[in-house]
Amino acid sequence: MNLNRSDKLFKEAQKLIPGGVNSPVRAFKEIGINPPFIAKAQGSRVYDEDGNEYIDFVGSWGPMILGHNHPGIKKALGKQLELGTSYGAPTALEVETAGIITEIVPSVEMIRMVNSGTEATMSALRLARAYTKREKIVKFAGNYHGHHVIENTITADYNDTEGIKAIFRESGAQIATVILEPVSGNMGVVPAKQEFLDNLRAITQKYGSLLIFDEVMTGFRVALGGAQSLYNIKPDLTCFGKIIGGGLPVGAYGGKREIMEMVAPLGPVYQAGTLSGNPLAMTAGLTALKILRENPEIYIQLEKKAKRLQEGLETDIMEARINRVGSMMSVFFTQKPVFDYRSAKKCNTQMYAKYCKSMLEKGIYLPPSQFEAFFISHSHTDEDIDLFLQKNKEILGRTGGLKIL
Ligand SMILES: Cc1ncc(COP(=O)(O)O)c(C=O)c1O
């Protein structure tokens, strides 16, 4: 695979941008190669600056559930471009976007749009502190909520109900909120157990703490109604990002009316954004959400394709565990279950690095980190899945282990 132009660009980028990238994982550091620089994308494919074509299972880290450059989103954006890109003033688009999200996710009675997932969780946490008049935040090892520093936190083990009960027995009266990814995608894919989430809901209610679901990744991904609809749990606040922007930068946080009414200008919690709710991002997001709402078969097909990929990989790789919820999936090179950060960290990350590098050379673009999710999109065809499985076989040894390449 020729990456000459990408290598040249990376060298140049490193002089100008820290590490040559605008988000760390893109540097491919974990797998020890230089990143391909992407020039364009269409459907299930991305193309780099050297003209290499890849079947993309990163999907811009989640937003591209409909595939790249979706014609409906492109057309809507074209129309909006004629009308201007940002006004810094209220728009009908914002009302419609808030309407569709609150309709699909009933726990969200009011919503505020921001520009990234990081901003959404940061704002939700501040709001939770203000509402409860408490300071402490419980979060879970291996969950990611953006790059802001969350102070005054207690870090608990994911899926450890007894651990969380002990934390609440000790500090329950000071805990403002528990925040978590209801299906974690940031230690690789690790789903929460139903019993764990049921207990979290009950215990936060008992102690008067809020429960925040960070559905930046899972929202409109694992099901139309997100993880909260899969698990049938109503969090107090929910954070969104990724899919709700249809490929443009968007985040949002929302939840119970009584809590959201504390946000400025209605209430004392000041939160603002120059480009929040900007019409281009709202147009892309709204179009994506409408397509997803009006075509429920998309989720059925995503499940089918992802299941087929999972089953194929399970048959062919002897030494891996595959965690999957809907169209989010991870391959862990371990023979033991992966259910929290500790167990995720125990898997063979060097093997994953080798796997990822070999697959990239075969034209399959996977997340260049063990601790990220593969995303299957509506634009992936059965042939794409077959190609993945075929390339997977080509790099495996006869025993189902990996050849040292
Ligand atoms: C669960 C979760 N929360 C928050 C974020 C932060 O979102 P952003 O990168 O848009 O700031 C991410 C990003 O991957 C995420 O996966």
mmCIF file of C-alpha atoms in Angstrom, residues 5-315:
data_model
loop_
_atom_site.group_PDB
_atom_site.id
_atom_site.type_symbol
_atom_site.label_atom_id
_atom_site.label_comp_id
_atom_site.label_asym_id
_atom_site.label_seq_id
_atom_site.Cartn_x
_atom_site.Cartn_y
_atom_site.Cartn_z
ATOM 1 C CA ARG A 5 1.374 11.539 0.044
ATOM 2 C CA SER A 6 -0.193 10.811 3.417
ATOM 3 C CA ASP A 7 3.271 10.416 4.953
ATOM 4 C CA LYS A 8 4.349 13.722 3.485
ATOM 5 C CA LEU A 9 1.231 15.453 4.769
ATOM 6 C CA PHE A 10 1.702 13.899 8.201
ATOM 7 C CA LYS A 11 5.250 15.250 8.385
ATOM 8 C CA GLU A 12 3.995 18.710 7.478
ATOM 9 C CA ALA A 13 1.063 18.426 9.885
ATOM 10 C CA GLN A 14 3.336 17.506 12.776
ATOM 11 C CA LYS A 15 5.126 20.825 12.372
ATOM 12 C CA LEU A 16 1.894 22.771 12.616
ATOM 13 C CA ILE A 17 -0.603 20.757 14.664
ATOM 14 C CA PRO A 18 0.203 18.930 17.926
ATOM 15 C CA GLY A 19 0.957 15.362 16.895
ATOM 16 C CA GLY A 20 -0.205 16.232 13.392
ATOM 17 C CA VAL A 21 -3.869 15.687 14.221
ATOM 18 C CA ASN A 22 -6.854 17.533 15.617
ATOM 19 C CA SER A 23 -7.947 14.585 17.779
ATOM 20 C CA PRO A 24 -5.387 12.178 19.271
ATOM 21 C CA VAL A 25 -6.671 8.765 18.160
ATOM 22 C CA ARG A 26 -6.340 9.795 14.511
ATOM 23 C CA ALA A 27 -2.542 9.696 14.828
ATOM 24 C CA PHE A 28 -2.657 5.838 14.704
ATOM 25 C CA LYS A 29 -0.072 5.836 17.507
ATOM 26 C CA GLU A 30 -1.472 2.697 19.112
ATOM 27 C CA ILE A 31 -0.920 0.658 15.986
ATOM 28 C CA GLY A 32 2.435 2.203 15.200
ATOM 29 C CA ILE A 33 1.930 3.492 11.662
ATOM 30 C CA ASN A 34 1.311 6.874 10.114
ATOM 31 C CA PRO A 35 -2.339 7.659 9.429
ATOM 32 C CA PRO A 36 -3.772 7.706 5.932
ATOM 33 C CA PHE A 37 -4.951 11.248 5.167
ATOM 34 C CA ILE A 38 -8.501 11.049 3.880
ATOM 35 C CA ALA A 39 -9.402 12.947 0.741
ATOM 36 C CA LYS A 40 -13.032 11.912 0.241
ATOM 37 C CA ALA A 41 -15.745 9.510 1.311
ATOM 38 C CA GLN A 42 -18.819 8.020 -0.281
ATOM 39 C CA GLY A 43 -21.255 5.467 1.130
ATOM 40 C CA SER A 44 -19.283 2.780 2.951
ATOM 41 C CA ARG A 45 -15.940 3.870 1.480
ATOM 42 C CA VAL A 46 -13.217 6.343 2.343
ATOM 43 C CA TYR A 47 -10.387 7.252 -0.033
ATOM 44 C CA ASP A 48 -7.005 8.554 1.020
ATOM 45 C CA GLU A 49 -4.709 11.120 -0.560
ATOM 46 C CA ASP A 50 -2.747 8.366 -2.316
ATOM 47 C CA GLY A 51 -5.878 7.021 -3.953
ATOM 48 C CA ASN A 52 -6.249 3.949 -1.702
ATOM 49 C CA GLU A 53 -9.827 2.856 -1.121
ATOM 50 C CA TYR A 54 -11.026 1.444 2.202
ATOM 51 C CA ILE A 55 -14.281 -0.008 3.471
ATOM 52 C CA ASP A 56 -14.829 2.229 6.458
ATOM 53 C CA PHE A 57 -15.871 0.748 9.811
ATOM 54 C CA VAL A 58 -15.080 3.904 11.784
ATOM 55 C CA GLY A 59 -17.768 6.111 10.259
ATOM 56 C CA SER A 60 -16.255 9.306 11.647
ATOM 57 C CA TRP A 61 -16.458 7.618 15.084
ATOM 58 C CA GLY A 62 -20.194 7.073 14.968
ATOM 59 C CA PRO A 63 -22.103 9.849 13.236
ATOM 60 C CA MET A 64 -22.247 8.262 9.772
ATOM 61 C CA ILE A 65 -24.985 5.720 10.495
ATOM 62 C CA LEU A 66 -26.421 6.341 7.014
ATOM 63 C CA GLY A 67 -23.035 6.171 5.318
ATOM 64 C CA HIS A 68 -20.880 8.949 3.918
ATOM 65 C CA ASN A 69 -22.237 11.735 1.793
ATOM 66 C CA HIS A 70 -25.841 10.553 2.039
ATOM 67 C CA PRO A 71 -27.784 12.047 -0.907
ATOM 68 C CA GLY A 72 -30.685 13.218 1.284
ATOM 69 C CA ILE A 73 -28.393 15.059 3.693
ATOM 70 C CA LYS A 74 -26.346 16.492 0.835
ATOM 71 C CA LYS A 75 -29.457 17.825 -0.867
ATOM 72 C CA ALA A 76 -30.817 19.377 2.331
ATOM 73 C CA LEU A 77 -27.459 21.017 3.043
ATOM 74 C CA GLY A 78 -27.353 22.407 -0.490
ATOM 75 C CA LYS A 79 -30.719 24.048 0.030
ATOM 76 C CA GLN A 80 -29.685 25.482 3.378
ATOM 77 C CA LEU A 81 -26.454 26.848 1.896
ATOM 78 C CA GLU A 82 -28.581 29.110 -0.266
ATOM 79 C CA LEU A 83 -30.119 30.551 2.900
ATOM 80 C CA GLY A 84 -26.944 31.236 4.870
ATOM 81 C CA THR A 85 -24.753 29.270 7.247
ATOM 82 C CA SER A 86 -25.203 30.915 10.631
ATOM 83 C CA TYR A 87 -27.391 33.646 12.063
ATOM 84 C CA GLY A 88 -26.796 33.453 15.820
ATOM 85 C CA ALA A 89 -30.557 33.799 16.154
ATOM 86 C CA PRO A 90 -33.437 31.385 16.739
ATOM 87 C CA THR A 91 -34.607 29.317 13.782
ATOM 88 C CA ALA A 92 -37.516 27.055 12.878
ATOM 89 C CA LEU A 93 -34.947 24.293 12.297
ATOM 90 C CA GLU A 94 -34.017 24.296 15.976
ATOM 91 C CA VAL A 95 -37.641 23.914 17.016
ATOM 92 C CA GLU A 96 -38.109 21.029 14.629
ATOM 93 C CA THR A 97 -34.912 19.325 15.799
ATOM 94 C CA ALA A 98 -35.876 19.688 19.457
ATOM 95 C CA GLY A 99 -39.323 18.356 18.548
ATOM 96 C CA ILE A 100 -38.091 15.192 16.855
ATOM 97 C CA ILE A 101 -35.579 14.346 19.588
ATOM 98 C CA THR A 102 -38.074 14.864 22.420
ATOM 99 C CA GLU A 103 -40.637 12.812 20.507
ATOM 100 C CA ILE A 104 -38.272 9.862 19.961
ATOM 101 C CA VAL A 105 -36.688 9.991 23.433
ATOM 102 C CA PRO A 106 -39.508 10.546 25.932
ATOM 103 C CA SER A 107 -37.220 11.105 28.963
ATOM 104 C CA VAL A 108 -36.069 14.260 27.190
ATOM 105 C CA GLU A 109 -38.768 16.877 27.735
ATOM 106 C CA MET A 110 -36.555 19.863 26.948
ATOM 107 C CA ILE A 111 -33.270 20.027 25.126
ATOM 108 C CA ARG A 112 -30.427 22.473 24.527
ATOM 109 C CA MET A 113 -28.217 22.185 21.454
ATOM 110 C CA VAL A 114 -24.445 22.622 21.753
ATOM 111 C CA ASN A 115 -21.535 21.916 19.397
ATOM 112 C CA SER A 116 -19.927 18.698 20.616
ATOM 113 C CA GLY A 117 -20.386 15.752 22.916
ATOM 114 C CA THR A 118 -17.821 17.221 25.273
ATOM 115 C CA GLU A 119 -19.826 20.392 25.610
ATOM 116 C CA ALA A 120 -23.000 18.373 26.188
ATOM 117 C CA THR A 121 -21.618 16.341 29.096
ATOM 118 C CA MET A 122 -19.835 19.337 30.605
ATOM 119 C CA SER A 123 -23.067 21.337 30.569
ATOM 120 C CA ALA A 124 -25.187 18.454 31.895
ATOM 121 C CA LEU A 125 -22.801 17.895 34.794
ATOM 122 C CA ARG A 126 -22.852 21.584 35.757
ATOM 123 C CA LEU A 127 -26.611 21.540 35.571
ATOM 124 C CA ALA A 128 -26.818 18.433 37.768
ATOM 125 C CA ARG A 129 -24.625 20.103 40.374
ATOM 126 C CA ALA A 130 -26.718 23.245 40.348
ATOM 127 C CA TYR A 131 -30.006 21.338 40.546
ATOM 128 C CA THR A 132 -28.996 19.063 43.412
ATOM 129 C CA LYS A 133 -26.812 21.671 45.147
ATOM 130 C CA ARG A 134 -24.244 18.904 45.552
ATOM 131 C CA GLU A 135 -20.714 18.594 44.193
ATOM 132 C CA LYS A 136 -19.678 14.970 43.848
ATOM 133 C CA ILE A 137 -19.923 13.093 40.585
ATOM 134 C CA VAL A 138 -19.736 9.342 40.139
ATOM 135 C CA LYS A 139 -18.296 8.108 36.868
ATOM 136 C CA PHE A 140 -17.006 4.772 35.654
ATOM 137 C CA ALA A 141 -13.535 3.595 34.712
ATOM 138 C CA GLY A 142 -13.288 3.170 30.951
ATOM 139 C CA ASN A 143 -16.204 5.480 30.138
ATOM 140 C CA TYR A 144 -15.393 8.640 28.219
ATOM 141 C CA HIS A 145 -17.422 11.814 28.407
ATOM 142 C CA GLY A 146 -15.197 14.237 26.518
ATOM 143 C CA HIS A 147 -11.923 15.967 27.252
ATOM 144 C CA HIS A 148 -13.012 18.375 29.979
ATOM 145 C CA VAL A 149 -11.705 17.721 33.467
ATOM 146 C CA ILE A 150 -14.452 16.442 35.731
ATOM 147 C CA GLU A 151 -13.465 17.458 39.251
ATOM 148 C CA ASN A 152 -14.616 16.039 42.571
ATOM 149 C CA THR A 153 -15.351 12.634 41.135
ATOM 150 C CA ILE A 154 -15.546 9.137 42.451
ATOM 151 C CA THR A 155 -14.560 6.562 39.829
ATOM 152 C CA ALA A 156 -16.410 3.272 40.106
ATOM 153 C CA ASP A 157 -16.107 -0.033 38.245
ATOM 154 C CA TYR A 158 -18.504 -0.520 35.351
ATOM 155 C CA ASN A 159 -21.108 -3.248 35.872
ATOM 156 C CA ASP A 160 -20.225 -3.479 39.581
ATOM 157 C CA THR A 161 -23.526 -3.072 41.421
ATOM 158 C CA GLU A 162 -22.090 -3.841 44.856
ATOM 159 C CA GLY A 163 -19.368 -1.245 44.325
ATOM 160 C CA ILE A 164 -21.877 1.465 43.518
ATOM 161 C CA LYS A 165 -24.025 0.550 46.509
ATOM 162 C CA ALA A 166 -20.998 0.917 48.771
ATOM 163 C CA ILE A 167 -20.168 4.334 47.277
ATOM 164 C CA PHE A 168 -23.708 5.555 47.918
ATOM 165 C CA ARG A 169 -23.737 4.168 51.472
ATOM 166 C CA GLU A 170 -20.623 6.205 52.163
ATOM 167 C CA SER A 171 -21.242 9.437 50.209
ATOM 168 C CA GLY A 172 -24.808 9.264 48.851
ATOM 169 C CA ALA A 173 -25.925 12.573 50.362
ATOM 170 C CA GLN A 174 -23.117 14.456 48.553
ATOM 171 C CA ILE A 175 -23.508 12.858 45.146
ATOM 172 C CA ALA A 176 -25.004 15.201 42.560
ATOM 173 C CA THR A 177 -25.086 12.696 39.759
ATOM 174 C CA VAL A 178 -23.949 9.431 38.265
ATOM 175 C CA ILE A 179 -22.895 9.721 34.633
ATOM 176 C CA LEU A 180 -22.282 6.735 32.390
ATOM 177 C CA GLU A 181 -22.323 5.342 28.900
ATOM 178 C CA PRO A 182 -25.223 2.847 29.048
ATOM 179 C CA VAL A 183 -23.389 0.855 26.406
ATOM 180 C CA SER A 184 -19.776 1.843 26.614
ATOM 181 C CA GLY A 185 -17.908 2.311 23.357
ATOM 182 C CA ASN A 186 -14.797 3.902 24.781
ATOM 183 C CA MET A 187 -13.118 0.837 26.241
ATOM 184 C CA GLY A 188 -14.137 -1.030 23.146
ATOM 185 C CA VAL A 189 -17.793 -2.020 23.214
ATOM 186 C CA VAL A 190 -18.860 -3.081 26.693
ATOM 187 C CA PRO A 191 -22.601 -3.192 27.370
ATOM 188 C CA ALA A 192 -24.000 -2.475 30.805
ATOM 189 C CA LYS A 193 -25.881 -5.337 32.415
ATOM 190 C CA GLN A 194 -29.602 -4.710 32.833
ATOM 191 C CA GLU A 195 -29.428 -5.382 36.561
ATOM 192 C CA PHE A 196 -26.582 -2.868 36.923
ATOM 193 C CA LEU A 197 -28.562 -0.094 35.220
ATOM 194 C CA ASP A 198 -31.767 -0.966 37.126
ATOM 195 C CA ASN A 199 -29.842 -0.653 40.362
ATOM 196 C CA LEU A 200 -28.268 2.634 39.302
ATOM 197 C CA ARG A 201 -31.694 4.055 38.541
ATOM 198 C CA ALA A 202 -33.088 2.910 41.883
ATOM 199 C CA ILE A 203 -30.150 4.015 43.991
ATOM 200 C CA THR A 204 -29.865 7.499 42.443
ATOM 201 C CA GLN A 205 -33.582 7.983 43.017
ATOM 202 C CA LYS A 206 -33.286 6.829 46.623
ATOM 203 C CA TYR A 207 -30.490 9.298 47.381
ATOM 204 C CA GLY A 208 -31.869 12.230 45.371
ATOM 205 C CA SER A 209 -28.992 12.144 42.876
ATOM 206 C CA LEU A 210 -29.471 12.523 39.142
ATOM 207 C CA LEU A 211 -28.743 9.817 36.605
ATOM 208 C CA ILE A 212 -27.136 11.048 33.381
ATOM 209 C CA PHE A 213 -26.972 8.771 30.372
ATOM 210 C CA ASP A 214 -24.180 9.791 28.049
ATOM 211 C CA GLU A 215 -25.735 8.680 24.775
ATOM 212 C CA VAL A 216 -23.352 10.683 22.610
ATOM 213 C CA MET A 217 -22.389 7.421 20.927
ATOM 214 C CA THR A 218 -25.416 5.203 21.588
ATOM 215 C CA GLY A 219 -28.156 7.763 20.859
ATOM 216 C CA PHE A 220 -30.037 6.798 17.671
ATOM 217 C CA ARG A 221 -27.329 4.139 17.160
ATOM 218 C CA VAL A 222 -28.114 1.045 19.240
ATOM 219 C CA ALA A 223 -31.832 1.673 18.608
ATOM 220 C CA LEU A 224 -33.827 4.654 17.404
ATOM 221 C CA GLY A 225 -34.571 5.561 21.028
ATOM 222 C CA GLY A 226 -30.980 4.909 22.093
ATOM 223 C CA ALA A 227 -29.765 2.685 24.909
ATOM 224 C CA GLN A 228 -32.462 3.965 27.247
ATOM 225 C CA SER A 229 -35.112 2.417 25.033
ATOM 226 C CA LEU A 230 -33.208 -0.906 24.880
ATOM 227 C CA TYR A 231 -32.910 -1.066 28.660
ATOM 228 C CA ASN A 232 -36.230 0.648 29.367
ATOM 229 C CA ILE A 233 -34.733 3.154 31.782
ATOM 230 C CA LYS A 234 -35.532 6.839 32.104
ATOM 231 C CA PRO A 235 -32.474 8.853 33.037
ATOM 232 C CA ASP A 236 -32.909 12.374 34.423
ATOM 233 C CA LEU A 237 -30.631 13.888 31.796
ATOM 234 C CA THR A 238 -29.274 12.579 28.497
ATOM 235 C CA CYS A 239 -26.342 13.787 26.416
ATOM 236 C CA PHE A 240 -26.261 13.431 22.658
ATOM 237 C CA GLY A 241 -23.778 14.086 19.872
ATOM 238 C CA LYS A 242 -22.552 12.290 16.748
ATOM 239 C CA ILE A 243 -25.685 11.036 14.887
ATOM 240 C CA ILE A 244 -27.836 14.042 15.835
ATOM 241 C CA GLY A 245 -25.472 16.199 13.755
ATOM 242 C CA GLY A 246 -25.772 14.053 10.636
ATOM 243 C CA GLY A 247 -21.997 14.418 10.135
ATOM 244 C CA LEU A 248 -21.711 18.051 11.214
ATOM 245 C CA PRO A 249 -20.532 19.170 14.662
ATOM 246 C CA VAL A 250 -23.436 18.963 17.123
ATOM 247 C CA GLY A 251 -24.079 17.982 20.702
ATOM 248 C CA ALA A 252 -27.112 18.344 22.942
ATOM 249 C CA TYR A 253 -28.247 17.740 26.474
ATOM 250 C CA GLY A 254 -31.770 17.397 27.695
ATOM 251 C CA GLY A 255 -34.072 15.747 30.166
ATOM 252 C CA LYS A 256 -36.723 16.484 32.740
ATOM 253 C CA ARG A 257 -38.409 19.825 32.253
ATOM 254 C CA GLU A 258 -37.963 20.815 35.885
ATOM 255 C CA ILE A 259 -34.199 20.361 35.615
ATOM 256 C CA MET A 260 -33.793 21.909 32.170
ATOM 257 C CA GLU A 261 -35.723 24.998 33.294
ATOM 258 C CA MET A 262 -32.689 25.889 35.380
ATOM 259 C CA VAL A 263 -30.705 26.659 32.199
ATOM 260 C CA ALA A 264 -30.288 30.344 31.178
ATOM 261 C CA PRO A 265 -32.153 32.449 30.191
ATOM 262 C CA LEU A 266 -34.944 30.664 32.100
ATOM 263 C CA GLY A 267 -32.785 29.848 35.099
ATOM 264 C CA PRO A 268 -29.460 30.599 36.781
ATOM 265 C CA VAL A 269 -27.196 28.026 35.049
ATOM 266 C CA TYR A 270 -25.465 30.051 32.371
ATOM 267 C CA GLN A 271 -24.634 28.155 29.196
ATOM 268 C CA ALA A 272 -24.274 29.652 25.732
ATOM 269 C CA GLY A 273 -22.728 29.028 22.321
ATOM 270 C CA THR A 274 -21.982 31.279 19.333
ATOM 271 C CA LEU A 275 -22.702 28.557 16.786
ATOM 272 C CA SER A 276 -25.102 26.449 18.868
ATOM 273 C CA GLY A 277 -28.045 25.258 16.810
ATOM 274 C CA ASN A 278 -26.515 26.649 13.630
ATOM 275 C CA PRO A 279 -28.679 25.995 10.598
ATOM 276 C CA LEU A 280 -26.249 23.823 8.645
ATOM 277 C CA ALA A 281 -25.720 21.422 11.532
ATOM 278 C CA MET A 282 -29.444 21.398 12.336
ATOM 279 C CA THR A 283 -30.276 20.653 8.712
ATOM 280 C CA ALA A 284 -27.888 17.706 8.494
ATOM 281 C CA GLY A 285 -28.978 16.317 11.865
ATOM 282 C CA LEU A 286 -32.670 16.808 11.314
ATOM 283 C CA THR A 287 -32.502 15.127 7.912
ATOM 284 C CA ALA A 288 -30.634 12.152 9.374
ATOM 285 C CA LEU A 289 -33.088 11.816 12.263
ATOM 286 C CA LYS A 290 -36.100 11.996 9.950
ATOM 287 C CA ILE A 291 -34.660 9.279 7.718
ATOM 288 C CA LEU A 292 -34.015 7.082 10.747
ATOM 289 C CA ARG A 293 -37.476 7.680 12.211
ATOM 290 C CA GLU A 294 -39.281 7.080 8.941
ATOM 291 C CA ASN A 295 -37.359 3.922 8.031
ATOM 292 C CA PRO A 296 -37.396 1.564 11.009
ATOM 293 C CA GLU A 297 -36.119 -1.238 8.757
ATOM 294 C CA ILE A 298 -32.723 0.495 8.851
ATOM 295 C CA TYR A 299 -32.175 -0.768 12.400
ATOM 296 C CA ILE A 300 -33.324 -4.269 11.448
ATOM 297 C CA GLN A 301 -30.869 -4.342 8.561
ATOM 298 C CA LEU A 302 -28.062 -2.911 10.706
ATOM 299 C CA GLU A 303 -28.658 -5.654 13.253
ATOM 300 C CA LYS A 304 -28.621 -8.335 10.541
ATOM 301 C CA LYS A 305 -25.406 -7.106 8.946
ATOM 302 C CA ALA A 306 -23.630 -6.605 12.252
ATOM 303 C CA LYS A 307 -24.731 -10.035 13.494
ATOM 304 C CA ARG A 308 -23.430 -11.674 10.352
ATOM 305 C CA LEU A 309 -20.104 -9.928 10.760
ATOM 306 C CA GLN A 310 -19.923 -10.942 14.403
ATOM 307 C CA GLU A 311 -20.765 -14.577 13.681
ATOM 308 C CA GLY A 312 -18.263 -14.750 10.838
ATOM 309 C CA LEU A 313 -15.499 -13.342 13.020
ATOM 310 C CA GLU A 314 -16.418 -15.642 15.891
ATOM 311 C CA THR A 315 -16.141 -18.630 13.587
#
